CSV table of C-alpha atoms and ligand atoms in Angstrom, one decimal:
chain,number,residue,atom,x,y,z
A,29,MET,CA,20.5,2.1,1.7
A,30,ASN,CA,17.9,4.3,1.9
A,31,ALA,CA,15.0,2.9,1.5
A,32,LEU,CA,12.1,5.2,0.1
A,33,VAL,CA,9.0,4.9,2.4
A,34,ILE,CA,5.3,4.6,0.1
A,35,ALA,CA,2.5,4.0,1.7
A,36,LEU,CA,-0.7,2.5,-0.6
A,37,ALA,CA,-4.1,4.4,0.4
A,38,ASN,CA,-6.8,5.4,0.0
A,39,GLN,CA,-9.8,5.8,1.9
A,40,LYS,CA,-12.7,4.7,-0.2
A,41,GLY,CA,-12.3,0.3,0.7
A,42,GLY,CA,-11.3,-2.7,-2.1
A,43,VAL,CA,-9.3,-0.9,-4.5
A,44,GLY,CA,-7.0,-2.4,-4.7
A,45,LYS,CA,-4.2,-1.4,-1.9
A,46,THR,CA,-3.6,-5.2,-0.3
A,47,THR,CA,-3.1,-7.0,-4.1
A,48,THR,CA,-0.8,-3.5,-4.7
A,49,ALA,CA,1.3,-3.9,-1.2
A,50,VAL,CA,1.8,-7.7,-1.5
A,51,ASN,CA,2.0,-7.9,-5.4
A,52,LEU,CA,4.0,-4.7,-6.0
A,53,ALA,CA,6.2,-5.9,-2.8
A,54,ALA,CA,6.6,-9.4,-4.9
A,55,SER,CA,7.0,-7.9,-8.2
A,56,LEU,CA,10.3,-5.4,-6.9
A,57,ALA,CA,11.8,-8.1,-5.3
A,58,TYR,CA,11.8,-9.6,-8.2
A,59,ARG,CA,13.9,-6.8,-9.9
A,60,GLY,CA,16.3,-7.1,-6.7
A,61,LYS,CA,15.2,-5.0,-4.8
A,62,LYS,CA,14.9,-5.9,-0.7
A,63,ILE,CA,11.3,-4.5,0.2
A,64,LEU,CA,9.6,-4.7,3.9
A,65,VAL,CA,5.7,-4.7,3.7
A,66,VAL,CA,4.3,-3.1,6.4
A,67,ASP,CA,0.4,-4.5,7.7
A,68,MET,CA,-0.8,-1.3,9.5
A,69,ASP,CA,-4.7,-2.2,8.5
A,70,PRO,CA,-6.2,-4.6,11.5
A,71,GLN,CA,-7.2,-6.8,8.2
A,72,GLY,CA,-4.4,-8.0,7.9
A,73,ASN,CA,-5.0,-8.8,5.2
A,74,ALA,CA,-1.2,-8.3,4.1
A,75,THR,CA,-0.4,-10.5,6.7
A,76,THR,CA,-2.8,-13.8,5.2
A,77,GLY,CA,-1.3,-12.3,1.5
A,78,SER,CA,2.3,-13.1,2.0
A,79,GLY,CA,1.4,-16.6,3.7
A,80,ILE,CA,2.0,-15.7,7.2
A,81,ASN,CA,-1.4,-17.1,9.6
A,82,LYS,CA,-2.4,-13.9,11.6
A,83,GLY,CA,-3.7,-16.1,14.3
A,84,ASN,CA,0.6,-17.0,14.5
A,85,VAL,CA,1.3,-13.5,14.7
A,86,ARG,CA,2.8,-12.2,17.9
A,87,ALA,CA,4.8,-9.2,17.5
A,88,GLY,CA,3.6,-7.8,14.2
A,89,SER,CA,3.2,-4.0,13.4
A,90,TYR,CA,0.7,-3.8,16.8
A,91,ALA,CA,3.9,-4.7,19.5
A,92,VAL,CA,6.3,-2.3,17.4
A,93,LEU,CA,3.7,0.4,17.8
A,94,LEU,CA,3.4,-0.3,21.1
A,95,GLY,CA,6.6,0.1,21.9
A,96,GLU,CA,6.6,-4.0,23.1
A,97,ALA,CA,8.9,-5.6,19.9
A,98,ASN,CA,12.0,-4.2,18.5
A,99,ILE,CA,11.5,-3.8,14.5
A,100,LYS,CA,14.0,-6.3,13.6
A,101,GLN,CA,12.8,-9.2,15.0
A,102,ALA,CA,9.4,-8.9,14.7
A,103,VAL,CA,10.0,-9.0,11.1
A,104,VAL,CA,9.4,-11.6,9.9
A,105,HIS,CA,9.9,-13.7,5.6
A,106,SER,CA,6.9,-13.5,3.3
A,107,ARG,CA,5.9,-16.7,1.3
A,108,GLY,CA,6.3,-16.7,-2.0
A,109,GLY,CA,7.6,-13.7,-2.7
A,110,ASN,CA,10.7,-12.9,-1.5
A,111,TYR,CA,10.0,-10.0,1.0
A,112,ASP,CA,9.7,-9.2,4.3
A,113,LEU,CA,6.8,-8.0,6.2
A,114,LEU,CA,5.6,-6.8,9.4
A,115,ALA,CA,2.5,-8.4,9.7
A,116,ALA,CA,-0.4,-7.7,11.0
A,117,ASN,CA,-3.9,-8.9,12.8
A,118,ARG,CA,-6.9,-7.8,14.5
A,119,THR,CA,-5.2,-6.6,17.5
A,120,LEU,CA,-3.9,-4.0,16.0
A,121,ALA,CA,-7.1,-2.2,15.7
A,122,GLY,CA,-6.1,-1.7,20.2
A,123,ALA,CA,-3.9,0.1,19.4
A,124,GLU,CA,-5.7,2.5,17.8
A,125,VAL,CA,-6.9,3.5,22.0
A,126,GLU,CA,-4.1,2.2,23.3
A,127,LEU,CA,-1.5,4.9,21.9
A,128,VAL,CA,-3.8,8.2,23.0
A,129,GLN,CA,-2.3,8.3,26.2
A,130,GLU,CA,1.5,7.9,24.6
A,131,PRO,CA,4.0,10.4,23.8
A,132,ALA,CA,4.5,11.6,20.4
A,133,ARG,CA,1.6,8.9,18.9
A,134,GLU,CA,1.5,9.8,15.5
A,135,MET,CA,5.0,9.1,15.2
A,136,ARG,CA,5.4,5.8,16.6
A,137,LEU,CA,5.9,3.8,13.2
A,138,LYS,CA,9.1,6.6,11.6
A,139,ASN,CA,10.2,6.6,14.5
A,140,ALA,CA,10.7,2.5,14.7
A,141,LEU,CA,10.9,1.8,10.3
A,142,GLU,CA,14.3,4.5,10.7
A,143,THR,CA,16.2,2.2,12.7
A,144,VAL,CA,15.3,-0.6,9.2
A,145,GLN,CA,15.9,2.2,7.1
A,146,ASN,CA,19.3,1.0,6.0
A,147,ASP,CA,18.1,-2.0,5.1
A,148,TYR,CA,15.7,-1.9,3.1
A,149,ASP,CA,15.0,-0.2,-1.0
A,150,CYS,CA,11.5,0.4,-0.4
A,151,ILE,CA,9.6,-0.3,2.5
A,152,LEU,CA,5.4,-0.7,1.7
A,153,ILE,CA,2.5,0.4,4.0
A,154,ASP,CA,-0.6,-1.2,3.8
A,155,CYS,CA,-2.9,1.2,5.3
A,156,PRO,CA,-6.1,1.0,6.8
A,157,PRO,CA,-9.1,2.6,4.6
A,158,THR,CA,-10.3,4.3,7.1
A,159,LEU,CA,-8.7,8.0,8.5
A,160,THR,CA,-7.4,6.6,11.8
A,161,LEU,CA,-4.3,7.2,14.5
A,162,LEU,CA,-2.7,4.1,12.3
A,163,THR,CA,-3.7,5.5,9.1
A,164,VAL,CA,-1.4,9.0,10.6
A,165,ASN,CA,0.8,6.9,11.5
A,166,ALA,CA,1.8,5.2,7.7
A,167,LEU,CA,1.7,8.6,6.0
A,168,ALA,CA,3.9,10.3,9.2
A,169,ALA,CA,6.0,8.1,8.2
A,170,ALA,CA,6.6,7.6,4.2
A,171,ASN,CA,7.5,10.2,2.1
A,172,GLN,CA,5.5,8.9,-0.7
A,173,VAL,CA,1.6,8.5,-1.2
A,174,ILE,CA,0.6,5.4,-3.6
A,175,VAL,CA,-3.0,5.6,-4.9
A,176,PRO,CA,-4.5,2.3,-5.8
A,177,MET,CA,-7.7,3.6,-7.5
A,178,VAL,CA,-10.6,1.8,-9.2
A,179,CYS,CA,-12.1,4.2,-12.4
A,180,GLU,CA,-15.7,3.9,-11.4
A,181,TYR,CA,-18.3,6.7,-10.4
A,182,TYR,CA,-17.3,7.9,-6.7
A,183,ALA,CA,-13.6,7.2,-7.3
A,184,LEU,CA,-13.7,11.2,-7.9
A,185,GLU,CA,-14.3,11.4,-4.5
A,186,GLY,CA,-12.6,9.7,-2.8
A,187,ILE,CA,-9.5,10.6,-4.2
A,188,SER,CA,-10.4,14.0,-2.5
A,189,ASP,CA,-11.1,13.3,0.4
A,190,LEU,CA,-7.0,11.5,0.5
A,191,ILE,CA,-6.4,14.6,-0.9
A,192,ALA,CA,-7.5,17.1,1.8
A,193,THR,CA,-6.3,14.0,4.3
A,194,ILE,CA,-2.3,14.3,3.0
A,195,ARG,CA,-3.4,18.3,3.1
A,196,LYS,CA,-3.4,17.8,7.4
A,197,ILE,CA,-0.7,15.9,7.6
A,198,ARG,CA,1.6,18.1,5.7
A,199,GLN,CA,0.8,20.9,8.3
A,200,SER,CA,1.4,18.7,11.8
A,201,VAL,CA,4.0,15.3,11.3
A,202,ASN,CA,5.0,15.1,7.6
A,203,PRO,CA,5.6,18.6,5.4
A,204,LYS,CA,7.5,16.3,2.3
A,205,LEU,CA,4.6,13.5,2.1
A,206,ASP,CA,4.4,14.0,-1.1
A,207,ILE,CA,2.2,11.5,-4.0
A,208,LEU,CA,3.6,10.2,-6.4
A,209,GLY,CA,1.1,9.0,-8.0
A,210,ILE,CA,-2.8,7.6,-8.5
A,211,VAL,CA,-2.6,3.4,-10.0
A,212,ARG,CA,-5.9,2.0,-12.3
A,213,THR,CA,-6.8,-0.6,-10.5
A,214,MET,CA,-9.7,-3.4,-11.8
A,215,TYR,CA,-9.2,-1.7,-15.3
A,216,ASP,CA,-11.6,-2.5,-17.6
A,217,PRO,CA,-11.3,-1.0,-20.7
A,218,ARG,CA,-14.3,-1.5,-22.6
A,219,SER,CA,-16.3,-0.3,-19.7
A,220,LEU,CA,-17.6,3.8,-20.9
A,221,LEU,CA,-17.4,4.4,-17.1
A,222,SER,CA,-13.5,3.9,-16.8
A,223,GLN,CA,-12.8,6.1,-19.3
A,224,GLN,CA,-14.6,8.6,-18.1
A,225,VAL,CA,-12.9,8.1,-15.0
A,226,ASP,CA,-10.1,8.2,-17.2
A,227,GLU,CA,-10.3,11.7,-19.0
A,228,GLN,CA,-10.9,13.5,-16.1
A,229,LEU,CA,-8.0,12.1,-14.7
A,230,GLU,CA,-5.8,13.6,-17.3
A,231,LYS,CA,-7.1,16.5,-16.7
A,232,TYR,CA,-7.0,17.0,-12.8
A,233,PHE,CA,-3.8,14.7,-12.1
A,234,PRO,CA,-2.0,14.7,-15.7
A,235,ASN,CA,1.4,14.1,-13.7
A,236,LYS,CA,0.3,11.6,-11.4
A,237,LEU,CA,-0.8,8.6,-13.1
A,238,PHE,CA,0.8,5.9,-13.3
A,239,LYS,CA,0.6,5.1,-17.7
A,240,THR,CA,0.7,1.2,-16.7
A,241,LEU,CA,-2.8,0.2,-16.3
A,242,ILE,CA,-4.1,-2.9,-13.8
A,243,PRO,CA,-6.2,-5.6,-15.2
A,244,ARG,CA,-9.4,-6.5,-13.6
A,245,ASN,CA,-8.2,-10.8,-13.3
A,246,ILE,CA,-9.0,-13.5,-11.4
A,247,ARG,CA,-6.3,-14.6,-11.0
A,248,LEU,CA,-4.8,-11.9,-8.9
A,249,ALA,CA,-8.0,-12.8,-6.5
A,250,GLU,CA,-7.4,-16.1,-5.9
A,251,ALA,CA,-3.6,-15.7,-5.0
A,252,PRO,CA,-4.2,-14.4,-1.4
A,253,SER,CA,-6.0,-17.5,-1.0
A,254,HIS,CA,-3.6,-19.3,-0.9
A,255,GLY,CA,-0.7,-17.0,0.7
A,256,ILE,CA,1.1,-16.0,-2.4
A,257,PRO,CA,2.0,-13.3,-5.1
A,258,ALA,CA,0.2,-14.0,-7.7
A,259,LEU,CA,4.2,-13.5,-9.6
A,260,ALA,CA,3.8,-16.3,-7.3
A,261,TYR,CA,0.7,-18.8,-8.0
A,262,ASP,CA,0.2,-17.3,-11.8
A,263,PRO,CA,3.5,-15.9,-13.2
A,264,LYS,CA,2.0,-15.8,-16.4
A,265,ALA,CA,-1.6,-14.0,-15.3
A,266,ARG,CA,-2.0,-10.5,-17.2
A,267,GLY,CA,-2.3,-9.5,-13.5
A,268,SER,CA,1.7,-10.4,-12.2
A,269,VAL,CA,2.8,-9.3,-15.5
A,270,ALA,CA,1.3,-6.1,-15.3
A,271,TYR,CA,2.1,-5.3,-11.7
A,272,LEU,CA,5.3,-6.9,-12.9
A,273,GLU,CA,5.0,-4.1,-15.1
A,274,PHE,CA,4.0,-1.0,-13.0
A,275,ALA,CA,7.0,-2.2,-10.5
A,276,ASP,CA,9.4,-1.6,-13.9
A,277,GLU,CA,7.4,1.9,-14.3
A,278,LEU,CA,7.8,2.7,-10.5
A,279,LEU,CA,11.8,1.7,-10.3
A,280,GLU,CA,12.3,4.3,-13.8
A,281,LYS,CA,10.0,7.2,-12.1
A,282,ILE,CA,11.9,6.8,-8.4
B,312,ATP,N1,-6.8,-6.5,-10.2
B,312,ATP,C1,-7.8,-7.0,-9.5
B,312,ATP,N2,-8.2,-8.2,-9.9
B,312,ATP,C2,-9.5,-9.0,-9.5
B,312,ATP,N3,-9.9,-8.9,-7.9
B,312,ATP,C3,-8.9,-7.7,-7.4
B,312,ATP,C4,-7.4,-7.0,-8.2
B,312,ATP,N4,-7.7,-6.2,-7.7
B,312,ATP,C5,-7.7,-6.3,-6.7
B,312,ATP,N5,-9.1,-7.3,-6.4
B,312,ATP,C6,-10.0,-8.0,-5.2
B,312,ATP,O1,-10.8,-7.1,-4.7
B,312,ATP,C7,-10.8,-7.1,-3.3
B,312,ATP,C8,-10.8,-5.6,-3.1
B,312,ATP,O2,-9.1,-5.9,-3.2
B,312,ATP,P1,-7.7,-5.3,-1.9
B,312,ATP,O3,-8.5,-6.0,-1.0
B,312,ATP,O4,-6.5,-5.0,-2.0
B,312,ATP,O5,-8.2,-3.9,-1.8
B,312,ATP,P2,-8.0,-2.7,-0.4
B,312,ATP,O6,-7.8,-1.3,-0.5
B,312,ATP,O7,-6.7,-3.3,0.2
B,312,ATP,O8,-9.7,-3.5,0.8
B,312,ATP,P3,-9.3,-2.6,2.1
B,312,ATP,O9,-9.4,-1.4,1.9
B,312,ATP,O10,-10.6,-3.5,2.8
B,312,ATP,O11,-8.4,-3.4,3.0
B,312,ATP,C9,-10.2,-8.6,-3.4
B,312,ATP,O12,-10.7,-9.7,-2.7
B,312,ATP,C10,-9.1,-8.3,-4.4
B,312,ATP,O13,-9.0,-9.7,-4.2
B,313,MG,MG1,-6.2,-3.8,2.5
């Protein structure tokens, strides 16, 4: 095994990065793949959504970034999703400051993930919505980026910010970083705006648009409060089915 490392990134908040990380992980695991989710967001939403109590995280991504814990020992198993998780909580925000003096501070996650490369088929990194050292660590460690986006008025601006960031990362710490694709989340086919944004996306990113559309689905929003992916909460829900289709599209693409 040589894990493909994918960052879920978009500098716009609330576009479905975490929902995609958790539900894609569960869907890929359901298809028999060995998956690790790395929570790189101090909000710890991927951690909660995977059934891990944020208050009980002793060694998670923070400890790994600071070299206080070995990633193999820090990884836990998710509840209801059959994938592994490197958890996070608010302490991760401190890493930003604490790493400033450290050598190779952008490469901390990459170096840690290299030691578990052979344990997984795919490693999904849930990024925070801000461009911090945490996001830089995620993009330095990744082979590919998946950009979740909502088809609304400012969506394209968010994407151009991210593309500028990826360009800078390529010039500095990760020359091979590539965008695997854009996935449309919370999709409402009846919205005129969705249709207009779709046209723009097809014009500017013809080869980067995933075909699978993730619909707006209440089960996807409810599942995290139960600490399980939608696939375990309600496998027949439209959202669960869509993420399974997305996983299949992804497996075909890679
Ligand atoms: N397809 C969907 N249908 C309905 N609700 C959704 C869907 N996708 C995400 N949500 C809800 O929208 C909110 C934002 O989603 P999510 O947390 O995944 O976004 P995010 O990009 O990770 O946000 P942040 O930038 O804060 O990390 C959450 O409450 C989530 O449950
Ligand atoms: Mg999130």
